[in-house]
Coordinates of C-alpha atoms in Angstrom, one line a residue:
M1 CA 29.0 -73.8 -104.2
T2 CA 29.0 -74.2 -108.1
T3 CA 29.1 -72.4 -111.1
D4 CA 27.6 -72.6 -114.1
S5 CA 29.5 -74.5 -116.9
P6 CA 30.7 -72.2 -119.7
T7 CA 28.1 -73.4 -122.8
P8 CA 29.8 -74.8 -125.9
D9 CA 27.7 -74.3 -128.9
T10 CA 25.6 -77.7 -128.6
G11 CA 23.0 -76.0 -127.0
A12 CA 23.3 -78.5 -123.9
E13 CA 22.9 -76.8 -120.3
L14 CA 26.2 -78.1 -118.7
L15 CA 26.5 -79.7 -115.5
P16 CA 28.1 -76.6 -113.4
I17 CA 31.9 -76.5 -112.1
A18 CA 32.8 -76.1 -108.4
T19 CA 34.0 -72.7 -107.7
P20 CA 37.6 -73.0 -105.8
A21 CA 37.0 -72.4 -102.3
R22 CA 34.4 -75.5 -103.0
T23 CA 37.0 -77.6 -104.1
R24 CA 39.4 -77.2 -101.3
A25 CA 36.1 -77.7 -98.7
A26 CA 35.8 -80.7 -100.8
L27 CA 39.6 -82.1 -101.0
R28 CA 39.4 -81.3 -96.9
T29 CA 36.0 -83.6 -96.3
L30 CA 38.0 -86.5 -98.2
I31 CA 41.4 -86.7 -97.1
R32 CA 40.1 -85.8 -93.3
P33 CA 39.1 -89.7 -92.8
D34 CA 43.2 -90.8 -93.1
R35 CA 44.5 -87.7 -91.4
G36 CA 46.6 -89.9 -89.8
L37 CA 47.9 -91.4 -92.9
A38 CA 48.9 -88.1 -94.4
L39 CA 50.6 -87.1 -91.3
T40 CA 52.5 -89.9 -90.6
G41 CA 53.8 -89.7 -94.9
L42 CA 54.7 -86.6 -94.3
G43 CA 56.6 -86.8 -91.2
I44 CA 58.7 -89.8 -92.6
L45 CA 59.5 -87.8 -96.1
V46 CA 60.7 -84.6 -93.7
G47 CA 62.9 -87.3 -91.6
A48 CA 64.3 -88.3 -95.6
T49 CA 64.5 -84.8 -96.4
V50 CA 66.8 -84.0 -93.4
V51 CA 68.7 -87.2 -93.8
G52 CA 69.6 -86.0 -97.4
L53 CA 70.9 -82.8 -96.6
L54 CA 73.7 -84.1 -95.1
V55 CA 75.3 -84.5 -98.2
Q56 CA 76.4 -81.5 -99.1
P57 CA 78.1 -80.5 -95.4
L58 CA 80.0 -83.7 -96.1
L59 CA 81.5 -82.9 -99.4
G60 CA 82.1 -79.8 -98.7
R61 CA 84.2 -81.7 -95.6
I62 CA 86.0 -83.4 -98.1
V63 CA 86.9 -80.3 -100.2
D64 CA 88.2 -79.0 -97.0
I65 CA 90.4 -81.8 -96.2
V66 CA 91.7 -81.9 -99.7
A67 CA 92.5 -77.9 -100.1
D68 CA 94.2 -78.4 -96.5
G69 CA 96.4 -81.0 -97.8
R70 CA 95.6 -83.8 -95.1
P71 CA 96.3 -87.4 -95.1
A72 CA 93.8 -89.7 -97.1
G73 CA 93.3 -91.3 -94.0
D74 CA 90.5 -88.2 -93.0
L75 CA 87.9 -88.8 -96.4
T76 CA 87.1 -92.3 -94.6
L77 CA 84.9 -90.8 -91.9
P78 CA 82.9 -88.2 -94.7
V79 CA 82.8 -90.9 -97.8
V80 CA 81.3 -93.5 -95.2
L81 CA 78.7 -91.1 -93.7
L82 CA 77.9 -90.6 -97.6
V83 CA 76.6 -94.0 -97.9
A84 CA 75.1 -94.0 -95.0
V85 CA 73.1 -90.9 -95.8
A86 CA 72.2 -92.4 -99.3
V87 CA 70.8 -95.6 -97.7
V88 CA 68.9 -94.1 -95.0
Q89 CA 67.4 -91.8 -97.5
G90 CA 66.6 -94.1 -100.0
L91 CA 64.4 -96.1 -97.6
T92 CA 62.9 -93.3 -95.8
T93 CA 61.5 -91.8 -98.9
M94 CA 60.6 -95.1 -100.2
L95 CA 58.4 -95.1 -97.3
G96 CA 57.5 -92.2 -97.1
L97 CA 56.2 -91.5 -100.9
T98 CA 54.7 -95.0 -100.6
R99 CA 52.2 -93.7 -97.6
I100 CA 51.9 -90.8 -99.4
A101 CA 50.7 -92.5 -102.9
R102 CA 48.5 -94.9 -100.5
L103 CA 47.1 -91.9 -99.0
G104 CA 45.9 -90.5 -102.8
E105 CA 44.6 -93.2 -103.9
T106 CA 42.2 -94.0 -101.2
V107 CA 41.0 -90.4 -101.4
L108 CA 40.7 -91.1 -105.2
A109 CA 38.6 -94.1 -104.4
R110 CA 36.3 -91.8 -102.2
L111 CA 36.1 -89.3 -105.1
R112 CA 35.3 -92.3 -107.6
E113 CA 32.5 -93.6 -105.1
R114 CA 30.6 -90.5 -104.1
F115 CA 31.3 -89.2 -107.9
V116 CA 29.1 -92.3 -109.2
E117 CA 26.6 -92.3 -106.6
R118 CA 25.8 -88.6 -106.7
A119 CA 25.6 -88.8 -110.8
L120 CA 22.9 -91.7 -110.6
N121 CA 20.8 -90.0 -108.5
L122 CA 21.3 -87.0 -110.7
P123 CA 17.6 -85.4 -112.1
A124 CA 16.7 -87.0 -115.2
D125 CA 16.1 -84.1 -116.5
R126 CA 19.3 -82.3 -115.4
L127 CA 21.1 -85.3 -117.7
E128 CA 19.0 -84.7 -120.6
R129 CA 19.5 -80.9 -120.3
A130 CA 23.1 -81.6 -119.8
G131 CA 24.1 -84.4 -122.6
A132 CA 26.1 -87.8 -122.0
G133 CA 29.0 -86.2 -123.4
D134 CA 29.6 -84.1 -120.3
L135 CA 29.1 -86.6 -117.9
T136 CA 31.2 -88.9 -120.1
A137 CA 33.7 -86.4 -120.2
R138 CA 34.1 -85.6 -116.4
V139 CA 33.9 -89.9 -115.3
T140 CA 36.8 -90.4 -118.2
G141 CA 38.9 -88.1 -118.5
D142 CA 38.5 -85.6 -115.5
V143 CA 38.9 -88.9 -113.3
A144 CA 41.9 -89.8 -115.0
R145 CA 43.5 -86.4 -114.7
V146 CA 43.1 -86.6 -110.9
A147 CA 44.0 -90.2 -111.1
E148 CA 47.3 -88.9 -112.4
A149 CA 48.1 -86.4 -110.1
V150 CA 46.9 -88.4 -107.4
R151 CA 49.6 -91.0 -108.6
S152 CA 52.8 -89.1 -109.7
A153 CA 52.3 -85.0 -108.5
L154 CA 50.8 -85.8 -105.2
P155 CA 53.5 -87.9 -104.0
E156 CA 56.6 -85.5 -105.6
M157 CA 55.0 -82.4 -105.2
A158 CA 55.1 -83.9 -100.9
R159 CA 58.5 -84.6 -101.4
S160 CA 59.7 -81.4 -103.2
V161 CA 58.3 -78.5 -101.1
L162 CA 59.8 -80.4 -98.0
A163 CA 63.0 -80.1 -99.9
I164 CA 62.6 -76.4 -100.7
L165 CA 61.8 -75.4 -97.1
L166 CA 64.5 -77.4 -95.6
T167 CA 67.4 -76.6 -98.2
L168 CA 66.7 -73.0 -97.9
G169 CA 66.9 -73.4 -93.7
A170 CA 70.4 -75.2 -94.2
L171 CA 71.2 -72.1 -96.4
A172 CA 70.4 -70.3 -93.8
L173 CA 72.3 -71.9 -91.1
L174 CA 75.7 -71.9 -93.5
D175 CA 75.5 -68.5 -93.7
V176 CA 72.7 -66.0 -93.6
R177 CA 74.1 -64.5 -96.7
F178 CA 74.3 -67.6 -99.0
L179 CA 70.3 -67.7 -98.1
L180 CA 70.2 -63.9 -99.1
A181 CA 71.5 -64.6 -102.6
A182 CA 69.5 -67.4 -103.2
L183 CA 66.8 -65.6 -103.1
L184 CA 66.8 -63.2 -105.6
A185 CA 65.9 -66.4 -108.1
V186 CA 62.5 -65.9 -105.6
P187 CA 60.7 -63.3 -107.6
V188 CA 61.1 -64.5 -110.7
Q189 CA 60.0 -67.7 -109.4
L190 CA 56.7 -66.1 -108.1
L191 CA 56.2 -64.0 -111.1
T192 CA 56.5 -66.9 -113.3
A193 CA 54.2 -69.1 -110.9
R194 CA 51.4 -66.3 -111.3
W195 CA 51.7 -65.5 -114.7
Y196 CA 51.3 -69.3 -115.4
V197 CA 48.5 -70.0 -112.8
R198 CA 46.1 -67.4 -113.8
R199 CA 46.2 -68.5 -117.3
A200 CA 46.2 -72.0 -116.8
L201 CA 43.1 -72.8 -114.7
T202 CA 40.8 -70.9 -117.5
L203 CA 42.8 -72.8 -120.5
Y204 CA 42.4 -76.3 -118.9
A205 CA 39.3 -75.7 -118.2
D206 CA 38.3 -74.3 -121.4
Q207 CA 40.0 -77.8 -122.7
R208 CA 38.0 -79.6 -120.9
V209 CA 34.6 -78.2 -121.9
A210 CA 36.1 -78.3 -125.6
N211 CA 36.4 -81.9 -124.9
G212 CA 33.4 -82.4 -123.3
A213 CA 31.6 -80.9 -126.4
Q214 CA 33.3 -83.0 -128.9
Q215 CA 32.7 -86.2 -126.9
Q216 CA 28.4 -85.3 -127.4
Q217 CA 29.0 -84.8 -130.8
L218 CA 30.9 -88.6 -131.5
L219 CA 28.2 -89.8 -129.4
E220 CA 25.1 -87.5 -131.4
T221 CA 26.8 -88.8 -134.8
I222 CA 27.8 -92.3 -134.1
G223 CA 25.0 -93.2 -131.9
G224 CA 22.5 -92.3 -135.1
A225 CA 24.4 -92.7 -137.3
V226 CA 21.4 -94.6 -139.1
T227 CA 19.6 -91.5 -139.3
V228 CA 22.8 -89.1 -140.3
R229 CA 22.9 -91.1 -143.3
G230 CA 19.1 -91.7 -144.4
H231 CA 18.9 -88.3 -144.0
R232 CA 22.2 -87.3 -145.9
L233 CA 23.4 -85.1 -143.0
E234 CA 26.7 -86.9 -143.3
E235 CA 28.4 -83.7 -144.8
Q236 CA 26.9 -81.5 -141.7
H237 CA 28.0 -84.2 -138.8
T238 CA 31.4 -84.0 -140.1
E239 CA 32.0 -80.9 -140.2
R240 CA 30.4 -79.8 -136.6
S241 CA 32.6 -82.4 -135.6
A242 CA 35.5 -81.4 -137.5
G243 CA 35.0 -78.1 -136.0
R244 CA 34.3 -78.9 -132.6
S245 CA 38.0 -81.2 -132.5
R246 CA 39.9 -78.5 -133.9
K247 CA 38.5 -75.7 -131.2
A248 CA 39.9 -79.2 -129.1
V249 CA 43.1 -79.1 -130.9
D250 CA 43.7 -75.3 -130.4
L251 CA 43.2 -75.0 -127.0
T252 CA 45.6 -78.0 -126.4
M253 CA 48.6 -76.1 -128.9
R254 CA 47.8 -72.9 -126.8
S255 CA 48.4 -75.3 -123.1
V256 CA 51.5 -76.3 -125.1
N257 CA 52.7 -72.3 -125.6
L258 CA 51.8 -71.9 -122.3
V259 CA 54.0 -74.7 -120.5
L260 CA 56.9 -73.7 -123.1
G261 CA 57.0 -70.3 -122.0
F262 CA 56.6 -71.8 -118.5
Y263 CA 59.9 -74.1 -118.6
G264 CA 61.7 -70.7 -119.9
R265 CA 61.2 -68.5 -117.3
L266 CA 62.4 -70.9 -114.9
H267 CA 65.7 -71.5 -116.0
I268 CA 66.3 -67.6 -116.0
A269 CA 65.6 -67.6 -112.0
E270 CA 68.2 -70.7 -111.9
Y271 CA 70.8 -68.6 -113.8
I272 CA 69.7 -66.0 -111.5
G273 CA 69.9 -67.6 -108.3
L274 CA 73.5 -69.9 -109.1
A275 CA 75.5 -66.5 -110.1
A276 CA 74.2 -64.8 -106.9
V277 CA 75.4 -68.2 -104.8
L278 CA 78.7 -68.5 -106.3
I279 CA 79.2 -64.5 -106.5
A280 CA 78.5 -64.4 -102.1
G281 CA 80.6 -67.4 -102.1
F282 CA 83.7 -65.9 -104.0
W283 CA 83.3 -62.5 -101.2
L284 CA 82.9 -64.1 -98.2
V285 CA 86.0 -66.9 -98.8
R286 CA 88.1 -64.3 -99.6
D287 CA 86.9 -62.4 -96.8
G288 CA 87.8 -65.7 -94.6
A289 CA 84.3 -65.7 -93.4
V290 CA 83.6 -68.7 -94.6
S291 CA 85.7 -71.9 -96.0
I292 CA 86.2 -73.1 -99.2
G293 CA 84.6 -76.2 -98.3
T294 CA 81.5 -73.7 -97.3
A295 CA 81.1 -72.2 -100.1
T296 CA 81.1 -75.4 -102.1
A297 CA 78.7 -77.0 -99.8
A298 CA 76.2 -73.5 -100.4
A299 CA 76.7 -74.0 -104.1
L300 CA 75.3 -77.5 -104.1
Y301 CA 72.5 -76.4 -101.9
F302 CA 71.5 -74.0 -104.1
H303 CA 72.3 -76.3 -106.9
S304 CA 70.2 -79.3 -105.3
L305 CA 67.4 -77.0 -105.5
F306 CA 66.8 -77.2 -109.5
G307 CA 65.2 -79.9 -109.0
P308 CA 62.4 -79.3 -106.4
V309 CA 61.7 -76.2 -107.0
N310 CA 61.1 -76.8 -110.9
A311 CA 59.8 -80.3 -110.1
A312 CA 57.0 -77.9 -107.9
L313 CA 56.5 -75.4 -110.3
V314 CA 56.5 -77.5 -113.1
L315 CA 54.0 -79.8 -110.8
L316 CA 51.6 -76.4 -111.1
D317 CA 50.9 -77.9 -115.1
D318 CA 49.1 -81.1 -113.5
A319 CA 47.6 -79.5 -110.1
Q320 CA 46.0 -76.6 -112.6
S321 CA 44.7 -79.5 -114.9
A322 CA 43.8 -81.8 -112.0
A323 CA 42.2 -78.8 -110.5
A324 CA 40.2 -78.1 -113.2
G325 CA 38.8 -81.8 -113.9
L326 CA 38.4 -81.9 -109.4
A327 CA 36.2 -79.1 -109.8
R328 CA 33.9 -80.6 -112.2
L329 CA 33.6 -84.1 -110.3
V330 CA 33.1 -82.0 -107.7
G331 CA 30.2 -79.7 -109.2
V332 CA 28.8 -83.1 -110.1
T333 CA 28.5 -84.4 -106.8
D334 CA 26.8 -80.8 -105.2
L335 CA 24.5 -80.6 -107.7
A336 CA 23.1 -84.5 -106.7
E337 CA 22.7 -83.7 -103.0
Q338 CA 19.3 -82.7 -102.2
P339 CA 18.5 -78.9 -101.3
E340 CA 17.4 -77.9 -97.7
P341 CA 13.7 -77.6 -97.8
E342 CA 12.6 -73.5 -98.2
A343 CA 10.9 -71.8 -95.4
G344 CA 7.3 -72.2 -96.1
K345 CA 7.0 -74.8 -98.0
P346 CA 6.5 -78.5 -97.0
E347 CA 9.2 -80.8 -95.6
A348 CA 9.7 -83.6 -98.0
G349 CA 7.7 -87.0 -96.3
K350 CA 5.4 -84.6 -93.9
P351 CA 2.2 -84.9 -94.1
T352 CA 0.8 -81.9 -95.6
A353 CA -3.2 -80.9 -95.6
G354 CA -4.8 -79.5 -98.5
K355 CA -7.2 -79.4 -101.1
P356 CA -8.7 -83.6 -101.5
E357 CA -6.6 -85.7 -104.0
V358 CA -8.2 -86.6 -107.2
G359 CA -9.5 -89.7 -107.0
K360 CA -9.3 -90.9 -103.6
P361 CA -13.4 -91.3 -102.4
E362 CA -15.0 -89.0 -100.6
A363 CA -15.4 -89.8 -96.9
G364 CA -18.3 -91.4 -95.6
K365 CA -18.7 -93.3 -99.6
A366 CA -17.4 -97.0 -100.6
A367 CA -14.5 -97.4 -102.8
P368 CA -15.6 -98.3 -106.1
A369 CA -16.8 -102.2 -106.5
S370 CA -14.0 -102.6 -109.0
V371 CA -11.3 -102.6 -106.4
P372 CA -10.7 -106.0 -106.3
R373 CA -6.5 -106.1 -105.0
Q374 CA -6.3 -104.7 -102.1
R375 CA -4.1 -107.5 -100.7
I376 CA -1.7 -105.1 -98.3
A377 CA -4.0 -104.4 -95.1
S378 CA -3.8 -101.6 -93.7
S379 CA -6.1 -98.1 -93.2
E380 CA -2.7 -96.1 -94.8
A381 CA -2.2 -95.6 -98.8
A382 CA 0.6 -96.7 -99.9
V383 CA 1.3 -93.0 -101.7
T384 CA 0.3 -89.8 -101.6
V385 CA 0.8 -87.6 -104.1
H386 CA 0.4 -84.1 -102.9
A387 CA -0.4 -80.7 -104.6
V388 CA 3.3 -81.7 -107.1
S389 CA 4.0 -79.4 -109.8
H390 CA 6.9 -79.4 -112.3
A391 CA 8.6 -77.6 -114.9
Y392 CA 11.8 -78.2 -117.1
G393 CA 12.8 -74.5 -116.5
P394 CA 11.5 -71.3 -116.4
G395 CA 8.2 -71.1 -118.8
R396 CA 8.2 -74.8 -119.7
P397 CA 5.6 -76.1 -117.0
V398 CA 4.6 -80.3 -117.1
L399 CA 2.5 -80.8 -114.4
H400 CA 0.2 -78.3 -112.7
E401 CA -0.6 -79.1 -108.4
V402 CA -1.5 -83.1 -109.3
S403 CA -2.5 -84.8 -106.2
L404 CA -3.3 -88.7 -106.0
T405 CA -3.5 -91.1 -103.4
L406 CA -2.1 -95.1 -104.1
E407 CA -4.0 -97.0 -101.8
P408 CA -1.7 -99.9 -100.3
G409 CA -1.9 -102.9 -103.0
E410 CA -3.6 -100.6 -105.8
H411 CA -2.6 -101.0 -109.6
V412 CA -2.8 -97.1 -111.2
A413 CA -3.0 -96.7 -115.2
L414 CA -2.1 -93.0 -115.8
V415 CA -3.2 -92.3 -119.6
G416 CA -3.0 -89.4 -121.8
T417 CA -1.6 -87.9 -124.7
S418 CA 2.2 -87.5 -125.3
G419 CA 3.3 -84.7 -123.4
A420 CA 0.5 -85.0 -120.3
G421 CA 3.5 -85.6 -118.3
K422 CA 2.9 -88.7 -117.1
S423 CA 6.4 -89.8 -117.2
T424 CA 7.2 -87.1 -115.7
L425 CA 4.6 -87.8 -112.7
A426 CA 6.0 -91.8 -112.8
R427 CA 9.5 -90.2 -112.1
I428 CA 8.8 -88.2 -109.1
V429 CA 6.9 -91.0 -107.9
A430 CA 9.4 -93.6 -107.7
G431 CA 12.0 -90.8 -106.6
V432 CA 14.2 -90.3 -109.4
Q433 CA 13.6 -87.2 -110.3
Q434 CA 12.6 -83.9 -107.7
P435 CA 9.4 -81.9 -108.0
T436 CA 9.4 -78.7 -108.2
A437 CA 6.5 -77.9 -105.7
G438 CA 4.8 -80.5 -103.7
T439 CA 5.4 -83.7 -101.7
V440 CA 5.2 -87.2 -102.2
T441 CA 4.6 -89.5 -98.8
S442 CA 4.5 -92.9 -98.5
P443 CA 4.3 -94.6 -94.5
A444 CA 6.9 -96.6 -93.6
G445 CA 7.0 -98.5 -90.1
G446 CA 4.1 -96.2 -89.0
G447 CA 4.8 -92.4 -89.9
S448 CA 5.3 -90.7 -93.0
A449 CA 8.5 -90.8 -95.4
P450 CA 9.5 -90.1 -98.8
A451 CA 8.6 -92.4 -101.4
G452 CA 10.8 -95.3 -101.9
A453 CA 12.7 -94.8 -98.5
G454 CA 11.6 -97.6 -96.8
E455 CA 13.0 -100.9 -95.9
H456 CA 11.5 -101.9 -99.1
P457 CA 12.3 -99.3 -101.7
V458 CA 10.6 -98.3 -104.8
V459 CA 11.5 -100.1 -108.7
L460 CA 11.5 -97.8 -111.5
V461 CA 11.0 -100.2 -115.0
T462 CA 11.1 -97.8 -118.2
Q463 CA 10.9 -98.3 -121.7
E464 CA 14.3 -97.8 -122.0
V465 CA 16.4 -100.6 -120.1
H466 CA 20.1 -102.3 -120.2
V467 CA 21.1 -105.1 -120.5
F468 CA 24.7 -105.1 -118.1
T469 CA 27.1 -106.6 -119.5
G470 CA 28.2 -110.4 -117.5
S471 CA 26.2 -113.7 -117.2
L472 CA 22.3 -113.3 -117.1
A473 CA 22.7 -114.5 -113.0
E474 CA 25.2 -111.4 -112.3
D475 CA 22.3 -109.3 -114.5
L476 CA 19.5 -110.6 -112.3
R477 CA 21.6 -110.0 -109.1
L478 CA 22.3 -107.0 -109.6
A479 CA 18.2 -106.5 -107.6
R480 CA 19.1 -109.2 -104.7
P481 CA 23.2 -110.2 -104.7
E482 CA 22.4 -112.8 -102.5
A483 CA 20.0 -114.6 -104.2
T484 CA 20.4 -118.5 -104.9
D485 CA 20.1 -119.5 -108.1
A486 CA 16.5 -121.1 -107.4
D487 CA 15.7 -117.7 -106.6
L488 CA 16.6 -116.6 -109.9
R489 CA 14.6 -119.1 -111.5
A490 CA 11.4 -118.4 -109.6
A491 CA 11.8 -115.2 -110.2
L492 CA 12.2 -115.5 -114.4
A493 CA 9.0 -118.0 -114.1
T494 CA 7.2 -115.3 -112.7
V495 CA 7.3 -113.2 -115.6
H496 CA 7.2 -116.1 -117.6
A497 CA 11.3 -116.2 -119.3
L498 CA 12.3 -119.6 -117.5
D499 CA 12.2 -120.9 -120.8
W500 CA 14.0 -119.0 -123.2
A501 CA 16.6 -118.4 -120.3
E502 CA 17.3 -122.0 -120.2
A503 CA 17.5 -122.4 -123.4
L504 CA 20.3 -120.0 -123.9
P505 CA 23.7 -122.2 -124.6
D506 CA 25.0 -121.7 -121.3
G507 CA 21.1 -121.1 -119.7
L508 CA 21.3 -118.4 -116.2
G509 CA 25.4 -118.7 -117.3
T510 CA 25.0 -117.3 -120.2
V511 CA 27.1 -113.7 -121.4
V512 CA 24.4 -110.7 -121.9
G513 CA 24.8 -107.3 -123.0
E514 CA 27.7 -105.8 -124.7
G515 CA 29.8 -108.3 -126.7
G516 CA 27.8 -111.0 -125.4
H517 CA 24.7 -112.8 -126.3
R518 CA 22.2 -110.6 -127.7
L519 CA 18.7 -110.0 -126.0
D520 CA 15.3 -108.5 -127.7
P521 CA 13.8 -105.7 -126.7
A522 CA 11.0 -108.2 -125.2
R523 CA 13.5 -110.1 -123.3
A524 CA 14.9 -107.5 -122.0
Q525 CA 12.5 -106.3 -120.9
Q526 CA 11.2 -109.4 -119.3
L527 CA 14.3 -109.7 -117.4
A528 CA 14.1 -105.7 -115.6
L529 CA 10.6 -107.6 -115.1
A530 CA 12.5 -110.3 -113.4
R531 CA 15.2 -107.8 -111.6
L532 CA 11.9 -105.8 -110.1
V533 CA 10.3 -109.5 -108.5
L534 CA 14.2 -110.0 -107.1
A535 CA 13.8 -106.7 -105.8
D536 CA 10.3 -107.4 -103.8
P537 CA 9.1 -103.2 -103.9
A538 CA 6.3 -102.6 -101.7
L539 CA 5.9 -100.3 -105.0
A540 CA 6.4 -100.4 -108.6
V541 CA 6.3 -97.7 -111.3
L542 CA 6.1 -99.3 -114.3
D543 CA 6.9 -96.6 -117.7
E544 CA 5.7 -97.7 -120.8
A545 CA 7.7 -100.8 -120.1
T546 CA 5.7 -103.1 -122.1
A547 CA 6.2 -100.4 -125.5
E548 CA 9.1 -102.2 -126.9
A549 CA 7.9 -105.3 -127.9
G550 CA 6.0 -105.1 -130.8
S551 CA 2.2 -106.2 -131.8
A552 CA 3.7 -110.0 -131.3
G553 CA 5.0 -109.3 -127.9
A554 CA 2.8 -106.8 -126.7
R555 CA 0.5 -109.5 -124.5
V556 CA 3.9 -111.6 -123.6
L557 CA 5.0 -108.9 -121.9
E558 CA 1.7 -107.4 -120.2
R559 CA 1.3 -111.1 -118.8
S560 CA 5.2 -110.7 -117.6
A561 CA 3.9 -107.2 -115.8
E562 CA 0.9 -108.3 -114.3
A563 CA 2.8 -111.1 -112.7
A564 CA 5.3 -108.8 -111.5
L565 CA 3.2 -106.4 -110.2
D566 CA 1.0 -109.5 -108.0
G567 CA 0.5 -108.4 -104.5
R568 CA 2.5 -104.7 -104.7
T569 CA 1.4 -101.6 -104.9
A570 CA 1.8 -100.3 -108.7
L571 CA 1.6 -97.2 -111.0
V572 CA 1.7 -98.1 -114.3
V573 CA 2.1 -95.2 -117.4
A574 CA 0.3 -97.0 -119.9
H575 CA 1.1 -97.6 -123.3
R576 CA -1.2 -99.8 -124.7
L577 CA -5.2 -98.9 -122.9
T578 CA -5.4 -102.9 -122.5
Q579 CA -3.3 -102.8 -119.3
A580 CA -5.5 -99.4 -118.2
V581 CA -8.4 -102.4 -118.8
A582 CA -6.5 -104.6 -116.1
A583 CA -5.7 -101.8 -113.5
D584 CA -8.0 -100.6 -110.3
R585 CA -8.2 -97.5 -111.2
V586 CA -7.6 -95.1 -114.0
V587 CA -6.4 -91.5 -113.7
V588 CA -5.9 -89.9 -116.8
L589 CA -3.7 -86.5 -117.1
E590 CA -3.9 -83.8 -119.7
A591 CA -2.0 -80.6 -120.3
G592 CA 0.1 -81.9 -116.7
R593 CA -3.3 -82.1 -114.8
V594 CA -5.5 -84.8 -113.9
V595 CA -8.9 -84.1 -115.5
E596 CA -10.6 -87.8 -114.9
S597 CA -10.1 -91.0 -112.3
G598 CA -12.0 -93.8 -111.8
P599 CA -12.4 -98.1 -112.6
H600 CA -12.1 -98.4 -116.3
D601 CA -16.2 -99.0 -117.3
E602 CA -16.8 -96.1 -115.2
L603 CA -14.7 -93.7 -117.6
R604 CA -15.5 -95.4 -120.6
D605 CA -19.2 -94.8 -120.2
A606 CA -18.9 -91.6 -119.0
D607 CA -18.1 -89.7 -122.5
G608 CA -14.9 -87.5 -121.0
P609 CA -11.2 -87.7 -122.5
Y610 CA -11.2 -91.3 -121.4
A611 CA -13.8 -92.5 -123.5
A612 CA -12.4 -90.5 -126.3
L613 CA -9.1 -92.0 -126.0
W614 CA -11.0 -95.6 -126.1
R615 CA -12.5 -95.1 -128.8
A616 CA -9.6 -93.7 -130.6
W617 CA -7.5 -96.8 -129.5
S618 CA -9.9 -99.3 -130.3
G619 CA -11.0 -98.0 -133.6
S620 CA -7.5 -98.6 -134.3
R621 CA -7.4 -102.0 -133.5
T622 CA -10.5 -102.9 -134.8
A623 CA -9.1 -101.5 -138.3
A624 CA -6.1 -102.7 -137.3
P625 CA -5.9 -106.2 -136.0
H626 CA -2.4 -107.8 -134.0
P627 CA -1.0 -110.1 -136.9

């Protein structure tokens, strides 16, 4: 279970935060595969702590020998034993802490992998509503907090808790009255811990949210610096950044004051406990109940508790901070998990019956003669979209019961005015976004399965592509890691990009991306299309993939896209209607509904919405021809 994050004054709908119960359950799940390592590490630490508890009785024995005036030779055995205890305790503690640290690093790596995997599967619209700053703060700051706790707090906490429990047991073995005296410090310590925890969890959660809002503002200000300067908004953005920074600093100072108050209360508890043990030792020695050495051992035992007790309580600071960060990470992983199908709703991937799909030929009628690209021999549709609806929030519907069928090998162009729902439908077909209602299915291995679930997945290429930092060959191999250089060159040649790729300073070895050789938008898009060729999906979805190119590069990219799609089923969100002309079928969306479907020539002559779009587009091309 997760709860919605507090929303700062950014207007963003932040990603959720897991409840404490859900966070603990997720932590148990992460640790479960390494239970053996955890038990072994704790067992070794228990042994190391038990050995270390022999120090105080040995020192008490030395005190008794001196107090009784015995020969100096009697000191040899306890001194030798002290040295042996130090060596054995040091070695076993090192071994135990190493195993606990290994456990922590393993769990942390598993958490990171799960977070990245789930974050990549988050719906695009959910990320857009949250803003980049929230996710960035979680993947950087929160992961760093959890990592720091795992590497330092977890081993120390385990050792401290064991030392406290076993030392209290040792006090009871000396004399139960020593234990009772020592326990006088516990109420103060518990009240201190309660006082701290009740304030710390909320404070640290607010601090992380404030840091996320601060990062979001900085990202927007720096990323849009040209626009900010162009509209003379420097002062407003500076003030917003300063305001969110002040809020983050204020919360940080509140946390510092909280920690200082925490330490002060702990010192009071120490003085109360030590005074009580010393007074108990005085009375017990005076009454002859214990020796001076035993009283000395009891005082040393309690004094040795200062370190582990304070460490355990002080580590609550790291634990609370890490818990807040872990809850934010678990919130993201839970959000990305697929929900169970609701009762009464068709399950994704199951064939459904209902009204006929728009654009599918009626029974008994032949398919339009202008569909020449039936390259895949199959009697089943490649993709079936049934009654798909989607909304980005209450009262914000984008698609309304859209039904559509893509036949194997068919190229379908989606056209419509801005805001018609083209990109939303494309993302849903690609499996990047889940519909609010309806199903998208694709036959795989003779049955029905969710689109993209077969051996050959769906590949989506959007208008905004990313060039990853590294060599050009490494960037291409993201689509197929085992691809040879010959495979890479063949893919580049397919999309007409081999000439410029080989002309780069180091050819396929040229470093591209951030800090490397800069690729213009058209070449970056060709690189994305080459990755599509390497991935070799049965279904490709292009969402205005040629829109970034200017007029000069538009035709080149269209040729590249046509070559990349050759032989596979394709859904193309057409930025230019030349793509619609080349498609087997054109589907026209208007206000989230399919209003027309058919071949280009048929729709152009039908004097409907597509004909109006064609006249407007072809007229603009006549008025402003390509240079």
